[in-house]
């Protein structure tokens, strides 16, 4: 997918490398995989690394070792930075995913101050990978959202799954997800078909619509109910 990440405004004068200037948003919501290389200061604050340390951190979770790196940041209206980091899992099997970390960081004259940490948020890929693409968007609700994508290949069939995460003032909350890509035909006896989905419309805090192109073109609506977005009707995207 083509990169189309939204840049956050500058955090403050102490962090001049934070991206400056916000791109005006419009549908469709397009995920990208460009990693922001200017957010080392935020990452070091999030993971309590010393000044000047390399922007990578190891965490042992449930006796497994994950290596995190920063990939994107978004600035909320109250000068709170939302940092997305992806964690790769060492010695992972094909079906094992990595982890994503979200940190809320408050800007101050002395630098970033960590406000909260959340691990295992959003979509991840197979073979120990965290999210493989992402985007911050304000088009889905009164609070900003983070959309992450991950997936993998099973015997010649590839599936990509996206998760929509609301960035509430109290922390990130996963609100459900949808299949954003499917491709088959490389395996024995498989039908050759492809589908790519993008969010093309939304009623903020109520629903969003994903349009699919490829072998067939169609739209599917996801409606917020009991805190989660769920598909309205039958899923038209074939599985593997």
XYZ file of N, CA, C and O in Angstrom, residues 7-12 22 25 73-82 104-107 112 136-139 141-145 167-170:
144
model
N 1.518 13.623 9.393
C 2.536 14.184 10.260
C 1.889 14.988 11.361
O 0.917 15.707 11.143
N 2.431 14.872 12.574
C 1.922 15.636 13.701
C 2.605 16.987 13.756
O 3.718 17.158 13.274
N 1.950 17.995 14.366
C 2.615 19.274 14.571
C 3.813 19.113 15.492
O 3.955 18.107 16.188
N 4.672 20.097 15.523
C 5.840 20.040 16.394
C 5.411 19.915 17.839
O 4.477 20.568 18.293
N 6.100 19.063 18.607
C 5.731 18.851 19.997
C 6.003 20.097 20.821
O 5.165 20.557 21.580
N 7.164 20.655 20.705
C 7.524 21.895 21.379
C 8.947 22.215 20.979
O 9.597 21.448 20.276
N 0.496 19.500 9.734
C -0.445 18.397 9.577
C -1.053 18.422 8.184
O -1.456 19.467 7.690
N -6.840 15.977 6.046
C -7.306 14.604 5.816
C -8.470 14.544 4.845
O -9.307 15.446 4.781
N 4.402 8.860 15.431
C 3.916 9.644 16.563
C 2.817 10.569 16.072
O 2.804 10.995 14.904
N 1.871 10.854 16.964
C 0.781 11.778 16.657
C 0.576 12.673 17.871
O 0.581 12.193 19.008
N 0.390 13.963 17.637
C 0.238 14.907 18.734
C -1.224 15.251 18.936
O -1.898 15.709 18.005
N -1.722 15.015 20.157
C -3.084 15.380 20.499
C -3.153 16.871 20.817
O -2.133 17.552 20.957
N -4.365 17.389 20.970
C -4.545 18.823 21.154
C -3.929 19.353 22.449
O -3.604 20.529 22.540
N -3.781 18.488 23.454
C -3.232 18.952 24.739
C -1.726 18.742 24.829
O -1.167 18.669 25.912
N -1.056 18.670 23.649
C 0.396 18.463 23.592
C 0.825 17.124 24.185
O 1.937 16.982 24.693
N -0.069 16.144 24.117
C 0.282 14.774 24.460
C 0.652 14.045 23.172
O -0.121 14.025 22.216
N 1.841 13.478 23.143
C 2.268 12.706 21.994
C 1.860 11.257 22.144
O 2.036 10.662 23.212
N 1.282 10.679 21.101
C 0.935 9.263 21.087
C 1.973 8.555 20.224
O 2.024 8.751 19.014
N 1.603 7.265 25.846
C 1.194 8.661 25.893
C 2.311 9.431 26.595
O 2.742 9.060 27.696
N 2.778 10.493 25.947
C 3.897 11.277 26.451
C 3.496 12.750 26.475
O 3.027 13.283 25.465
N 3.698 13.406 27.608
C 3.377 14.829 27.731
C 4.627 15.652 27.470
O 5.698 15.369 28.004
N 4.483 16.680 26.614
C 5.630 17.534 26.352
C 5.820 18.523 27.492
O 4.861 18.980 28.110
N 10.060 15.010 26.938
C 8.871 14.172 27.056
C 8.779 13.541 28.438
O 9.781 13.096 28.998
N -2.578 7.417 11.541
C -3.419 8.133 12.496
C -4.460 8.905 11.698
O -4.151 9.487 10.659
N -5.707 8.942 12.207
C -6.764 9.649 11.495
C -7.757 10.259 12.477
O -8.029 9.695 13.535
N -8.300 11.400 12.095
C -9.341 12.061 12.894
C -10.709 11.932 12.228
O -11.662 12.604 12.636
N -10.823 11.088 11.223
C -12.051 10.996 10.438
C -13.094 10.045 11.015
O -14.226 10.022 10.533
N -14.011 9.630 14.478
C -14.740 9.982 15.692
C -14.242 11.262 16.312
O -13.353 11.937 15.788
N -14.824 11.588 17.459
C -14.434 12.826 18.152
C -13.008 12.734 18.685
O -12.331 13.749 18.832
N -12.545 11.520 19.000
C -11.153 11.294 19.356
C -10.397 10.784 18.132
O -10.983 10.131 17.260
N -9.097 11.049 18.031
C -8.314 10.466 16.937
C -8.301 8.939 17.028
O -8.517 8.359 18.100
N -8.037 8.316 15.904
C -7.916 6.866 15.837
C -6.552 6.502 15.252
O -5.973 7.256 14.467
N -8.032 6.601 20.335
C -7.062 7.204 21.249
C -7.805 8.109 22.207
O -7.855 9.331 22.063
N -8.398 7.510 23.244
C -9.180 8.267 24.209
C -8.245 9.026 25.153
O -7.054 8.693 25.264
N -8.748 10.035 25.869
C -7.901 10.737 26.828
C -7.310 9.831 27.896
O -6.244 10.127 28.451
N -7.995 8.714 28.191
C -7.529 7.788 29.229
C -6.666 6.660 28.682
O -6.185 5.821 29.447
